[in-house]
Amino acid sequence: EFRSRAREAGYDVPVQGFASALDNLQNKLAYTTDVAERGTEIAYSLYVLARNRRASIGDLRYYADARLDEFTSPLARAHLAAALALYGDNVRSEAVFYSAVSQAQTDTARNSLYRSDYGSPLRDGAAILALAAETDAASGVIPELLRFVSSERDRKDYTSTQEEAWLVLAARAIADAGKDLKLEVDGAGYEGNFARRMTGDEVMSTPLTITNRGSEPVEAVITTV
């Protein structure tokens, strides 16, 4: 995945080594069908292959339609959903994304110390949010995910490396997804994400008015310090 993201960002990645890595991943996946034991690996492998147009759309649809309940990790379901979105199957993708969110929300009692994938509700929520925003296949689930991730972050005194990494990816994906926002700020047109830091006195003397001029709902977040 790291090499895939690097290539997409324009960095030089050795062609032969990268192709061999994908071949190896594809070959291993052909012999890995035990979803109960290896579901996380299967979903992640399919996602990485899908980013490189090497996944089987038939396999993706089979797992989504017939074996989704066997994937016990919310992140695994999100990887399947993102892979489907990368192939343009947005109907299945959205359904699987919602399934991942539902699973993450009911999984909040599980402690990350007892999970082999180093996951947690916060890590899973941030990962689902990042993948949904990157693929733009389930925009309706993003406001709910934002609330869930914010709530889980507020509950923690410290964060793990996994949580921090996915929070960064989620923040970047949300920022990129907001490039098409159409707003009106104090009567003037504005495109993209808008952010401003104001003192209490400024808020009291000159209130800020933001109007959504787009067709989709917009999430407004206010942080007070």
mmCIF file with all atom_site columns, C-alpha atoms in Angstrom:
data_model
loop_
_atom_site.group_PDB
_atom_site.id
_atom_site.type_symbol
_atom_site.label_atom_id
_atom_site.label_alt_id
_atom_site.label_comp_id
_atom_site.label_asym_id
_atom_site.label_entity_id
_atom_site.label_seq_id
_atom_site.pdbx_PDB_ins_code
_atom_site.Cartn_x
_atom_site.Cartn_y
_atom_site.Cartn_z
_atom_site.occupancy
_atom_site.B_iso_or_equiv
_atom_site.pdbx_formal_charge
_atom_site.auth_seq_id
_atom_site.auth_comp_id
_atom_site.auth_asym_id
_atom_site.auth_atom_id
_atom_site.pdbx_PDB_model_num
ATOM 1   C CA . GLU A 1 1   ? 0.000   0.000   0.000   1.00 0.00 ? 1   GLU A CA 1
ATOM 2   C CA . PHE A 1 2   ? 2.834   2.388   0.865   1.00 0.00 ? 2   PHE A CA 1
ATOM 3   C CA . ARG A 1 3   ? 4.433   1.865   -2.529  1.00 0.00 ? 3   ARG A CA 1
ATOM 4   C CA . SER A 1 4   ? 1.059   2.293   -4.222  1.00 0.00 ? 4   SER A CA 1
ATOM 5   C CA . ARG A 1 5   ? 0.468   5.599   -2.475  1.00 0.00 ? 5   ARG A CA 1
ATOM 6   C CA . ALA A 1 6   ? 4.006   6.713   -3.290  1.00 0.00 ? 6   ALA A CA 1
ATOM 7   C CA . ARG A 1 7   ? 3.529   5.941   -6.996  1.00 0.00 ? 7   ARG A CA 1
ATOM 8   C CA . GLU A 1 8   ? 0.203   7.765   -7.051  1.00 0.00 ? 8   GLU A CA 1
ATOM 9   C CA . ALA A 1 9   ? 1.887   10.790  -5.473  1.00 0.00 ? 9   ALA A CA 1
ATOM 10  C CA . GLY A 1 10  ? 4.514   10.864  -8.224  1.00 0.00 ? 10  GLY A CA 1
ATOM 11  C CA . TYR A 1 11  ? 7.473   9.311   -6.419  1.00 0.00 ? 11  TYR A CA 1
ATOM 12  C CA . ASP A 1 12  ? 9.805   6.913   -8.210  1.00 0.00 ? 12  ASP A CA 1
ATOM 13  C CA . VAL A 1 13  ? 9.149   3.289   -7.269  1.00 0.00 ? 13  VAL A CA 1
ATOM 14  C CA . PRO A 1 14  ? 11.201  0.457   -8.852  1.00 0.00 ? 14  PRO A CA 1
ATOM 15  C CA . VAL A 1 15  ? 8.911   -1.014  -11.493 1.00 0.00 ? 15  VAL A CA 1
ATOM 16  C CA . GLN A 1 16  ? 10.089  -4.627  -11.422 1.00 0.00 ? 16  GLN A CA 1
ATOM 17  C CA . GLY A 1 17  ? 10.211  -4.879  -7.645  1.00 0.00 ? 17  GLY A CA 1
ATOM 18  C CA . PHE A 1 18  ? 6.764   -3.363  -7.325  1.00 0.00 ? 18  PHE A CA 1
ATOM 19  C CA . ALA A 1 19  ? 5.309   -5.695  -9.955  1.00 0.00 ? 19  ALA A CA 1
ATOM 20  C CA . SER A 1 20  ? 6.894   -8.710  -8.228  1.00 0.00 ? 20  SER A CA 1
ATOM 21  C CA . ALA A 1 21  ? 5.384   -7.642  -4.910  1.00 0.00 ? 21  ALA A CA 1
ATOM 22  C CA . LEU A 1 22  ? 1.925   -7.456  -6.474  1.00 0.00 ? 22  LEU A CA 1
ATOM 23  C CA . ASP A 1 23  ? 2.424   -10.852 -8.150  1.00 0.00 ? 23  ASP A CA 1
ATOM 24  C CA . ASN A 1 24  ? 3.397   -12.355 -4.812  1.00 0.00 ? 24  ASN A CA 1
ATOM 25  C CA . LEU A 1 25  ? 0.374   -10.820 -3.112  1.00 0.00 ? 25  LEU A CA 1
ATOM 26  C CA . GLN A 1 26  ? -1.918  -12.118 -5.841  1.00 0.00 ? 26  GLN A CA 1
ATOM 27  C CA . ASN A 1 27  ? -0.454  -15.634 -5.625  1.00 0.00 ? 27  ASN A CA 1
ATOM 28  C CA . LYS A 1 28  ? -0.828  -15.787 -1.843  1.00 0.00 ? 28  LYS A CA 1
ATOM 29  C CA . LEU A 1 29  ? -4.408  -14.596 -2.087  1.00 0.00 ? 29  LEU A CA 1
ATOM 30  C CA . ALA A 1 30  ? -5.256  -17.456 -4.441  1.00 0.00 ? 30  ALA A CA 1
ATOM 31  C CA . TYR A 1 31  ? -4.512  -19.920 -1.628  1.00 0.00 ? 31  TYR A CA 1
ATOM 32  C CA . THR A 1 32  ? -6.064  -17.938 1.215   1.00 0.00 ? 32  THR A CA 1
ATOM 33  C CA . THR A 1 33  ? -9.797  -18.536 1.506   1.00 0.00 ? 33  THR A CA 1
ATOM 34  C CA . ASP A 1 34  ? -10.370 -19.048 5.256   1.00 0.00 ? 34  ASP A CA 1
ATOM 35  C CA . VAL A 1 35  ? -12.217 -15.846 6.079   1.00 0.00 ? 35  VAL A CA 1
ATOM 36  C CA . ALA A 1 36  ? -12.735 -16.787 9.721   1.00 0.00 ? 36  ALA A CA 1
ATOM 37  C CA . GLU A 1 37  ? -8.978  -16.974 10.332  1.00 0.00 ? 37  GLU A CA 1
ATOM 38  C CA . ARG A 1 38  ? -7.540  -14.758 7.593   1.00 0.00 ? 38  ARG A CA 1
ATOM 39  C CA . GLY A 1 39  ? -10.313 -12.300 6.778   1.00 0.00 ? 39  GLY A CA 1
ATOM 40  C CA . THR A 1 40  ? -8.251  -9.234  7.669   1.00 0.00 ? 40  THR A CA 1
ATOM 41  C CA . GLU A 1 41  ? -5.426  -10.333 5.356   1.00 0.00 ? 41  GLU A CA 1
ATOM 42  C CA . ILE A 1 42  ? -7.807  -11.236 2.533   1.00 0.00 ? 42  ILE A CA 1
ATOM 43  C CA . ALA A 1 43  ? -9.590  -7.877  2.620   1.00 0.00 ? 43  ALA A CA 1
ATOM 44  C CA . TYR A 1 44  ? -6.379  -5.888  2.870   1.00 0.00 ? 44  TYR A CA 1
ATOM 45  C CA . SER A 1 45  ? -4.767  -7.824  0.004   1.00 0.00 ? 45  SER A CA 1
ATOM 46  C CA . LEU A 1 46  ? -7.793  -7.253  -2.210  1.00 0.00 ? 46  LEU A CA 1
ATOM 47  C CA . TYR A 1 47  ? -7.704  -3.541  -1.391  1.00 0.00 ? 47  TYR A CA 1
ATOM 48  C CA . VAL A 1 48  ? -4.014  -3.176  -2.270  1.00 0.00 ? 48  VAL A CA 1
ATOM 49  C CA . LEU A 1 49  ? -4.527  -5.110  -5.498  1.00 0.00 ? 49  LEU A CA 1
ATOM 50  C CA . ALA A 1 50  ? -7.580  -3.010  -6.334  1.00 0.00 ? 50  ALA A CA 1
ATOM 51  C CA . ARG A 1 51  ? -5.531  0.193   -6.007  1.00 0.00 ? 51  ARG A CA 1
ATOM 52  C CA . ASN A 1 52  ? -3.400  -1.260  -8.782  1.00 0.00 ? 52  ASN A CA 1
ATOM 53  C CA . ARG A 1 53  ? -6.259  -2.713  -10.884 1.00 0.00 ? 53  ARG A CA 1
ATOM 54  C CA . ARG A 1 54  ? -5.132  -6.260  -10.071 1.00 0.00 ? 54  ARG A CA 1
ATOM 55  C CA . ALA A 1 55  ? -8.022  -7.482  -7.899  1.00 0.00 ? 55  ALA A CA 1
ATOM 56  C CA . SER A 1 56  ? -10.778 -9.774  -9.114  1.00 0.00 ? 56  SER A CA 1
ATOM 57  C CA . ILE A 1 57  ? -14.092 -7.937  -9.127  1.00 0.00 ? 57  ILE A CA 1
ATOM 58  C CA . GLY A 1 58  ? -15.789 -11.333 -8.969  1.00 0.00 ? 58  GLY A CA 1
ATOM 59  C CA . ASP A 1 59  ? -14.006 -12.151 -5.706  1.00 0.00 ? 59  ASP A CA 1
ATOM 60  C CA . LEU A 1 60  ? -14.894 -8.766  -4.258  1.00 0.00 ? 60  LEU A CA 1
ATOM 61  C CA . ARG A 1 61  ? -18.567 -9.180  -5.061  1.00 0.00 ? 61  ARG A CA 1
ATOM 62  C CA . TYR A 1 62  ? -18.576 -12.749 -3.756  1.00 0.00 ? 62  TYR A CA 1
ATOM 63  C CA . TYR A 1 63  ? -17.133 -11.728 -0.392  1.00 0.00 ? 63  TYR A CA 1
ATOM 64  C CA . ALA A 1 64  ? -19.481 -8.733  -0.149  1.00 0.00 ? 64  ALA A CA 1
ATOM 65  C CA . ASP A 1 65  ? -22.613 -10.671 -1.092  1.00 0.00 ? 65  ASP A CA 1
ATOM 66  C CA . ALA A 1 66  ? -22.030 -14.104 0.421   1.00 0.00 ? 66  ALA A CA 1
ATOM 67  C CA . ARG A 1 67  ? -19.444 -13.901 3.206   1.00 0.00 ? 67  ARG A CA 1
ATOM 68  C CA . LEU A 1 68  ? -19.448 -10.386 4.615   1.00 0.00 ? 68  LEU A CA 1
ATOM 69  C CA . ASP A 1 69  ? -20.619 -11.489 8.064   1.00 0.00 ? 69  ASP A CA 1
ATOM 70  C CA . GLU A 1 70  ? -17.498 -13.648 8.397   1.00 0.00 ? 70  GLU A CA 1
ATOM 71  C CA . PHE A 1 71  ? -15.235 -10.581 8.381   1.00 0.00 ? 71  PHE A CA 1
ATOM 72  C CA . THR A 1 72  ? -14.961 -9.759  12.082  1.00 0.00 ? 72  THR A CA 1
ATOM 73  C CA . SER A 1 73  ? -12.850 -6.604  11.740  1.00 0.00 ? 73  SER A CA 1
ATOM 74  C CA . PRO A 1 74  ? -14.497 -3.271  10.838  1.00 0.00 ? 74  PRO A CA 1
ATOM 75  C CA . LEU A 1 75  ? -11.315 -2.289  8.987   1.00 0.00 ? 75  LEU A CA 1
ATOM 76  C CA . ALA A 1 76  ? -11.461 -5.460  6.898   1.00 0.00 ? 76  ALA A CA 1
ATOM 77  C CA . ARG A 1 77  ? -14.991 -4.580  5.797   1.00 0.00 ? 77  ARG A CA 1
ATOM 78  C CA . ALA A 1 78  ? -13.862 -1.027  5.028   1.00 0.00 ? 78  ALA A CA 1
ATOM 79  C CA . HIS A 1 79  ? -11.026 -2.370  2.871   1.00 0.00 ? 79  HIS A CA 1
ATOM 80  C CA . LEU A 1 80  ? -13.530 -4.498  0.946   1.00 0.00 ? 80  LEU A CA 1
ATOM 81  C CA . ALA A 1 81  ? -15.816 -1.485  0.532   1.00 0.00 ? 81  ALA A CA 1
ATOM 82  C CA . ALA A 1 82  ? -12.963 0.703   -0.707  1.00 0.00 ? 82  ALA A CA 1
ATOM 83  C CA . ALA A 1 83  ? -11.839 -1.984  -3.151  1.00 0.00 ? 83  ALA A CA 1
ATOM 84  C CA . LEU A 1 84  ? -15.362 -2.212  -4.579  1.00 0.00 ? 84  LEU A CA 1
ATOM 85  C CA . ALA A 1 85  ? -15.467 1.571   -4.926  1.00 0.00 ? 85  ALA A CA 1
ATOM 86  C CA . LEU A 1 86  ? -12.167 1.560   -6.810  1.00 0.00 ? 86  LEU A CA 1
ATOM 87  C CA . TYR A 1 87  ? -13.877 -0.698  -9.372  1.00 0.00 ? 87  TYR A CA 1
ATOM 88  C CA . GLY A 1 88  ? -16.933 1.543   -9.584  1.00 0.00 ? 88  GLY A CA 1
ATOM 89  C CA . ASP A 1 89  ? -19.350 -0.726  -7.697  1.00 0.00 ? 89  ASP A CA 1
ATOM 90  C CA . ASN A 1 90  ? -20.644 2.081   -5.484  1.00 0.00 ? 90  ASN A CA 1
ATOM 91  C CA . VAL A 1 91  ? -23.895 0.347   -4.524  1.00 0.00 ? 91  VAL A CA 1
ATOM 92  C CA . ARG A 1 92  ? -22.139 -2.612  -2.909  1.00 0.00 ? 92  ARG A CA 1
ATOM 93  C CA . SER A 1 93  ? -19.395 -0.354  -1.599  1.00 0.00 ? 93  SER A CA 1
ATOM 94  C CA . GLU A 1 94  ? -21.811 1.893   0.274   1.00 0.00 ? 94  GLU A CA 1
ATOM 95  C CA . ALA A 1 95  ? -23.604 -1.084  1.820   1.00 0.00 ? 95  ALA A CA 1
ATOM 96  C CA . VAL A 1 96  ? -20.320 -2.585  3.024   1.00 0.00 ? 96  VAL A CA 1
ATOM 97  C CA . PHE A 1 97  ? -19.126 0.773   4.379   1.00 0.00 ? 97  PHE A CA 1
ATOM 98  C CA . TYR A 1 98  ? -22.314 1.062   6.446   1.00 0.00 ? 98  TYR A CA 1
ATOM 99  C CA . SER A 1 99  ? -21.732 -2.483  7.670   1.00 0.00 ? 99  SER A CA 1
ATOM 100 C CA . ALA A 1 100 ? -18.214 -1.518  8.758   1.00 0.00 ? 100 ALA A CA 1
ATOM 101 C CA . VAL A 1 101 ? -19.505 1.538   10.633  1.00 0.00 ? 101 VAL A CA 1
ATOM 102 C CA . SER A 1 102 ? -22.164 -0.502  12.401  1.00 0.00 ? 102 SER A CA 1
ATOM 103 C CA . GLN A 1 103 ? -19.600 -3.098  13.427  1.00 0.00 ? 103 GLN A CA 1
ATOM 104 C CA . ALA A 1 104 ? -17.199 -0.432  14.724  1.00 0.00 ? 104 ALA A CA 1
ATOM 105 C CA . GLN A 1 105 ? -19.944 1.200   16.785  1.00 0.00 ? 105 GLN A CA 1
ATOM 106 C CA . THR A 1 106 ? -20.841 -2.095  18.462  1.00 0.00 ? 106 THR A CA 1
ATOM 107 C CA . ASP A 1 107 ? -17.183 -2.942  19.008  1.00 0.00 ? 107 ASP A CA 1
ATOM 108 C CA . THR A 1 108 ? -16.338 -0.102  21.397  1.00 0.00 ? 108 THR A CA 1
ATOM 109 C CA . ALA A 1 109 ? -16.029 -2.425  24.400  1.00 0.00 ? 109 ALA A CA 1
ATOM 110 C CA . ARG A 1 110 ? -13.168 -4.401  22.864  1.00 0.00 ? 110 ARG A CA 1
ATOM 111 C CA . ASN A 1 111 ? -9.709  -3.485  24.113  1.00 0.00 ? 111 ASN A CA 1
ATOM 112 C CA . SER A 1 112 ? -7.002  -2.970  21.493  1.00 0.00 ? 112 SER A CA 1
ATOM 113 C CA . LEU A 1 113 ? -4.518  -4.847  23.709  1.00 0.00 ? 113 LEU A CA 1
ATOM 114 C CA . TYR A 1 114 ? -6.380  -8.056  22.936  1.00 0.00 ? 114 TYR A CA 1
ATOM 115 C CA . ARG A 1 115 ? -6.586  -7.559  19.172  1.00 0.00 ? 115 ARG A CA 1
ATOM 116 C CA . SER A 1 116 ? -3.990  -9.097  16.905  1.00 0.00 ? 116 SER A CA 1
ATOM 117 C CA . ASP A 1 117 ? -4.372  -6.266  14.371  1.00 0.00 ? 117 ASP A CA 1
ATOM 118 C CA . TYR A 1 118 ? -3.583  -3.536  16.954  1.00 0.00 ? 118 TYR A CA 1
ATOM 119 C CA . GLY A 1 119 ? -6.999  -2.089  16.254  1.00 0.00 ? 119 GLY A CA 1
ATOM 120 C CA . SER A 1 120 ? -9.386  -0.110  18.424  1.00 0.00 ? 120 SER A CA 1
ATOM 121 C CA . PRO A 1 121 ? -12.726 1.619   17.871  1.00 0.00 ? 121 PRO A CA 1
ATOM 122 C CA . LEU A 1 122 ? -10.851 4.882   17.254  1.00 0.00 ? 122 LEU A CA 1
ATOM 123 C CA . ARG A 1 123 ? -8.409  3.286   14.807  1.00 0.00 ? 123 ARG A CA 1
ATOM 124 C CA . ASP A 1 124 ? -11.214 1.504   12.970  1.00 0.00 ? 124 ASP A CA 1
ATOM 125 C CA . GLY A 1 125 ? -13.420 4.589   12.850  1.00 0.00 ? 125 GLY A CA 1
ATOM 126 C CA . ALA A 1 126 ? -10.615 6.784   11.531  1.00 0.00 ? 126 ALA A CA 1
ATOM 127 C CA . ALA A 1 127 ? -9.658  4.147   8.962   1.00 0.00 ? 127 ALA A CA 1
ATOM 128 C CA . ILE A 1 128 ? -13.223 3.762   7.706   1.00 0.00 ? 128 ILE A CA 1
ATOM 129 C CA . LEU A 1 129 ? -13.514 7.540   7.523   1.00 0.00 ? 129 LEU A CA 1
ATOM 130 C CA . ALA A 1 130 ? -10.257 7.828   5.553   1.00 0.00 ? 130 ALA A CA 1
ATOM 131 C CA . LEU A 1 131 ? -11.187 5.083   3.089   1.00 0.00 ? 131 LEU A CA 1
ATOM 132 C CA . ALA A 1 132 ? -14.740 6.371   2.608   1.00 0.00 ? 132 ALA A CA 1
ATOM 133 C CA . ALA A 1 133 ? -13.519 9.921   1.990   1.00 0.00 ? 133 ALA A CA 1
ATOM 134 C CA . GLU A 1 134 ? -10.725 8.803   -0.340  1.00 0.00 ? 134 GLU A CA 1
ATOM 135 C CA . THR A 1 135 ? -13.006 6.722   -2.537  1.00 0.00 ? 135 THR A CA 1
ATOM 136 C CA . ASP A 1 136 ? -16.009 9.091   -2.311  1.00 0.00 ? 136 ASP A CA 1
ATOM 137 C CA . ALA A 1 137 ? -18.345 6.110   -2.475  1.00 0.00 ? 137 ALA A CA 1
ATOM 138 C CA . ALA A 1 138 ? -20.348 6.618   0.716   1.00 0.00 ? 138 ALA A CA 1
ATOM 139 C CA . SER A 1 139 ? -20.601 10.339  1.384   1.00 0.00 ? 139 SER A CA 1
ATOM 140 C CA . GLY A 1 140 ? -23.729 9.803   3.466   1.00 0.00 ? 140 GLY A CA 1
ATOM 141 C CA . VAL A 1 141 ? -21.781 7.887   6.106   1.00 0.00 ? 141 VAL A CA 1
ATOM 142 C CA . ILE A 1 142 ? -19.099 10.555  6.620   1.00 0.00 ? 142 ILE A CA 1
ATOM 143 C CA . PRO A 1 143 ? -21.002 12.879  9.044   1.00 0.00 ? 143 PRO A CA 1
ATOM 144 C CA . GLU A 1 144 ? -21.838 9.890   11.258  1.00 0.00 ? 144 GLU A CA 1
ATOM 145 C CA . LEU A 1 145 ? -18.200 8.757   11.139  1.00 0.00 ? 145 LEU A CA 1
ATOM 146 C CA . LEU A 1 146 ? -16.960 12.228  12.045  1.00 0.00 ? 146 LEU A CA 1
ATOM 147 C CA . ARG A 1 147 ? -19.120 12.212  15.161  1.00 0.00 ? 147 ARG A CA 1
ATOM 148 C CA . PHE A 1 148 ? -18.053 8.681   16.073  1.00 0.00 ? 148 PHE A CA 1
ATOM 149 C CA . VAL A 1 149 ? -14.329 9.369   15.631  1.00 0.00 ? 149 VAL A CA 1
ATOM 150 C CA . SER A 1 150 ? -14.540 12.645  17.571  1.00 0.00 ? 150 SER A CA 1
ATOM 151 C CA . SER A 1 151 ? -16.349 10.896  20.412  1.00 0.00 ? 151 SER A CA 1
ATOM 152 C CA . GLU A 1 152 ? -13.818 8.055   20.570  1.00 0.00 ? 152 GLU A CA 1
ATOM 153 C CA . ARG A 1 153 ? -10.898 10.499  20.483  1.00 0.00 ? 153 ARG A CA 1
ATOM 154 C CA . ASP A 1 154 ? -12.357 12.472  23.385  1.00 0.00 ? 154 ASP A CA 1
ATOM 155 C CA . ARG A 1 155 ? -12.507 9.295   25.465  1.00 0.00 ? 155 ARG A CA 1
ATOM 156 C CA . LYS A 1 156 ? -8.770  8.579   25.204  1.00 0.00 ? 156 LYS A CA 1
ATOM 157 C CA . ASP A 1 157 ? -5.917  10.043  27.234  1.00 0.00 ? 157 ASP A CA 1
ATOM 158 C CA . TYR A 1 158 ? -3.331  8.846   24.720  1.00 0.00 ? 158 TYR A CA 1
ATOM 159 C CA . THR A 1 159 ? -3.329  7.354   21.225  1.00 0.00 ? 159 THR A CA 1
ATOM 160 C CA . SER A 1 160 ? -1.468  4.489   19.609  1.00 0.00 ? 160 SER A CA 1
ATOM 161 C CA . THR A 1 161 ? 0.656   4.682   16.465  1.00 0.00 ? 161 THR A CA 1
ATOM 162 C CA . GLN A 1 162 ? -2.094  2.948   14.502  1.00 0.00 ? 162 GLN A CA 1
ATOM 163 C CA . GLU A 1 163 ? -4.671  5.464   15.704  1.00 0.00 ? 163 GLU A CA 1
ATOM 164 C CA . GLU A 1 164 ? -2.456  8.453   14.965  1.00 0.00 ? 164 GLU A CA 1
ATOM 165 C CA . ALA A 1 165 ? -1.559  7.229   11.464  1.00 0.00 ? 165 ALA A CA 1
ATOM 166 C CA . TRP A 1 166 ? -5.173  6.670   10.456  1.00 0.00 ? 166 TRP A CA 1
ATOM 167 C CA . LEU A 1 167 ? -6.281  9.970   12.007  1.00 0.00 ? 167 LEU A CA 1
ATOM 168 C CA . VAL A 1 168 ? -3.744  11.754  9.801   1.00 0.00 ? 168 VAL A CA 1
ATOM 169 C CA . LEU A 1 169 ? -4.952  9.862   6.705   1.00 0.00 ? 169 LEU A CA 1
ATOM 170 C CA . ALA A 1 170 ? -8.570  10.636  7.604   1.00 0.00 ? 170 ALA A CA 1
ATOM 171 C CA . ALA A 1 171 ? -7.827  14.343  8.070   1.00 0.00 ? 171 ALA A CA 1
ATOM 172 C CA . ARG A 1 172 ? -6.068  14.512  4.707   1.00 0.00 ? 172 ARG A CA 1
ATOM 173 C CA . ALA A 1 173 ? -8.838  12.602  2.943   1.00 0.00 ? 173 ALA A CA 1
ATOM 174 C CA . ILE A 1 174 ? -11.515 14.874  4.411   1.00 0.00 ? 174 ILE A CA 1
ATOM 175 C CA . ALA A 1 175 ? -9.548  17.941  3.339   1.00 0.00 ? 175 ALA A CA 1
ATOM 176 C CA . ASP A 1 176 ? -9.164  16.590  -0.202  1.00 0.00 ? 176 ASP A CA 1
ATOM 177 C CA . ALA A 1 177 ? -12.836 15.619  -0.347  1.00 0.00 ? 177 ALA A CA 1
ATOM 178 C CA . GLY A 1 178 ? -13.819 19.172  0.579   1.00 0.00 ? 178 GLY A CA 1
ATOM 179 C CA . LYS A 1 179 ? -12.231 20.801  -2.450  1.00 0.00 ? 179 LYS A CA 1
ATOM 180 C CA . ASP A 1 180 ? -15.597 20.945  -4.224  1.00 0.00 ? 180 ASP A CA 1
ATOM 181 C CA . LEU A 1 181 ? -17.477 22.607  -1.350  1.00 0.00 ? 181 LEU A CA 1
ATOM 182 C CA . LYS A 1 182 ? -19.308 25.781  -2.320  1.00 0.00 ? 182 LYS A CA 1
ATOM 183 C CA . LEU A 1 183 ? -19.803 28.177  0.575   1.00 0.00 ? 183 LEU A CA 1
ATOM 184 C CA . GLU A 1 184 ? -20.671 31.779  1.218   1.00 0.00 ? 184 GLU A CA 1
ATOM 185 C CA . VAL A 1 185 ? -18.613 33.412  3.981   1.00 0.00 ? 185 VAL A CA 1
ATOM 186 C CA . ASP A 1 186 ? -19.948 36.753  5.192   1.00 0.00 ? 186 ASP A CA 1
ATOM 187 C CA . GLY A 1 187 ? -21.686 37.240  1.857   1.00 0.00 ? 187 GLY A CA 1
ATOM 188 C CA . ALA A 1 188 ? -18.674 36.376  -0.330  1.00 0.00 ? 188 ALA A CA 1
ATOM 189 C CA . GLY A 1 189 ? -18.318 33.211  -2.392  1.00 0.00 ? 189 GLY A CA 1
ATOM 190 C CA . TYR A 1 190 ? -15.811 30.612  -1.190  1.00 0.00 ? 190 TYR A CA 1
ATOM 191 C CA . GLU A 1 191 ? -14.819 27.176  -2.561  1.00 0.00 ? 191 GLU A CA 1
ATOM 192 C CA . GLY A 1 192 ? -13.257 24.328  -0.594  1.00 0.00 ? 192 GLY A CA 1
ATOM 193 C CA . ASN A 1 193 ? -12.809 23.732  3.126   1.00 0.00 ? 193 ASN A CA 1
ATOM 194 C CA . PHE A 1 194 ? -12.991 26.839  5.266   1.00 0.00 ? 194 PHE A CA 1
ATOM 195 C CA . ALA A 1 195 ? -11.267 27.326  8.620   1.00 0.00 ? 195 ALA A CA 1
ATOM 196 C CA . ARG A 1 196 ? -10.649 30.388  10.749  1.00 0.00 ? 196 ARG A CA 1
ATOM 197 C CA . ARG A 1 197 ? -9.298  31.000  14.239  1.00 0.00 ? 197 ARG A CA 1
ATOM 198 C CA . MET A 1 198 ? -11.059 33.776  16.162  1.00 0.00 ? 198 MET A CA 1
ATOM 199 C CA . THR A 1 199 ? -10.821 35.189  19.660  1.00 0.00 ? 199 THR A CA 1
ATOM 200 C CA . GLY A 1 200 ? -13.886 35.437  21.855  1.00 0.00 ? 200 GLY A CA 1
ATOM 201 C CA . ASP A 1 201 ? -13.918 39.208  21.455  1.00 0.00 ? 201 ASP A CA 1
ATOM 202 C CA . GLU A 1 202 ? -13.875 38.863  17.662  1.00 0.00 ? 202 GLU A CA 1
ATOM 203 C CA . VAL A 1 203 ? -16.784 36.453  17.728  1.00 0.00 ? 203 VAL A CA 1
ATOM 204 C CA . MET A 1 204 ? -18.792 38.822  19.911  1.00 0.00 ? 204 MET A CA 1
ATOM 205 C CA . SER A 1 205 ? -18.026 41.971  17.915  1.00 0.00 ? 205 SER A CA 1
ATOM 206 C CA . THR A 1 206 ? -18.085 40.514  14.384  1.00 0.00 ? 206 THR A CA 1
ATOM 207 C CA . PRO A 1 207 ? -20.053 37.255  14.157  1.00 0.00 ? 207 PRO A CA 1
ATOM 208 C CA . LEU A 1 208 ? -19.085 34.990  11.270  1.00 0.00 ? 208 LEU A CA 1
ATOM 209 C CA . THR A 1 209 ? -21.820 33.857  8.883   1.00 0.00 ? 209 THR A CA 1
ATOM 210 C CA . ILE A 1 210 ? -21.239 30.779  6.724   1.00 0.00 ? 210 ILE A CA 1
ATOM 211 C CA . THR A 1 211 ? -23.835 29.526  4.249   1.00 0.00 ? 211 THR A CA 1
ATOM 212 C CA . ASN A 1 212 ? -23.740 26.251  2.352   1.00 0.00 ? 212 ASN A CA 1
ATOM 213 C CA . ARG A 1 213 ? -24.344 26.916  -1.344  1.00 0.00 ? 213 ARG A CA 1
ATOM 214 C CA . GLY A 1 214 ? -23.836 23.321  -2.439  1.00 0.00 ? 214 GLY A CA 1
ATOM 215 C CA . SER A 1 215 ? -26.362 20.518  -2.847  1.00 0.00 ? 215 SER A CA 1
ATOM 216 C CA . GLU A 1 216 ? -24.876 18.199  -0.170  1.00 0.00 ? 216 GLU A CA 1
ATOM 217 C CA . PRO A 1 217 ? -24.980 18.642  3.623   1.00 0.00 ? 217 PRO A CA 1
ATOM 218 C CA . VAL A 1 218 ? -21.873 20.202  5.175   1.00 0.00 ? 218 VAL A CA 1
ATOM 219 C CA . GLU A 1 219 ? -20.412 19.312  8.574   1.00 0.00 ? 219 GLU A CA 1
ATOM 220 C CA . ALA A 1 220 ? -19.473 22.361  10.666  1.00 0.00 ? 220 ALA A CA 1
ATOM 221 C CA . VAL A 1 221 ? -16.972 21.778  13.480  1.00 0.00 ? 221 VAL A CA 1
ATOM 222 C CA . ILE A 1 222 ? -16.303 24.386  16.157  1.00 0.00 ? 222 ILE A CA 1
ATOM 223 C CA . THR A 1 223 ? -13.401 23.888  18.583  1.00 0.00 ? 223 THR A CA 1
ATOM 224 C CA . THR A 1 224 ? -13.129 26.095  21.684  1.00 0.00 ? 224 THR A CA 1
ATOM 225 C CA . VAL A 1 225 ? -9.942  26.505  23.711  1.00 0.00 ? 225 VAL A CA 1
#
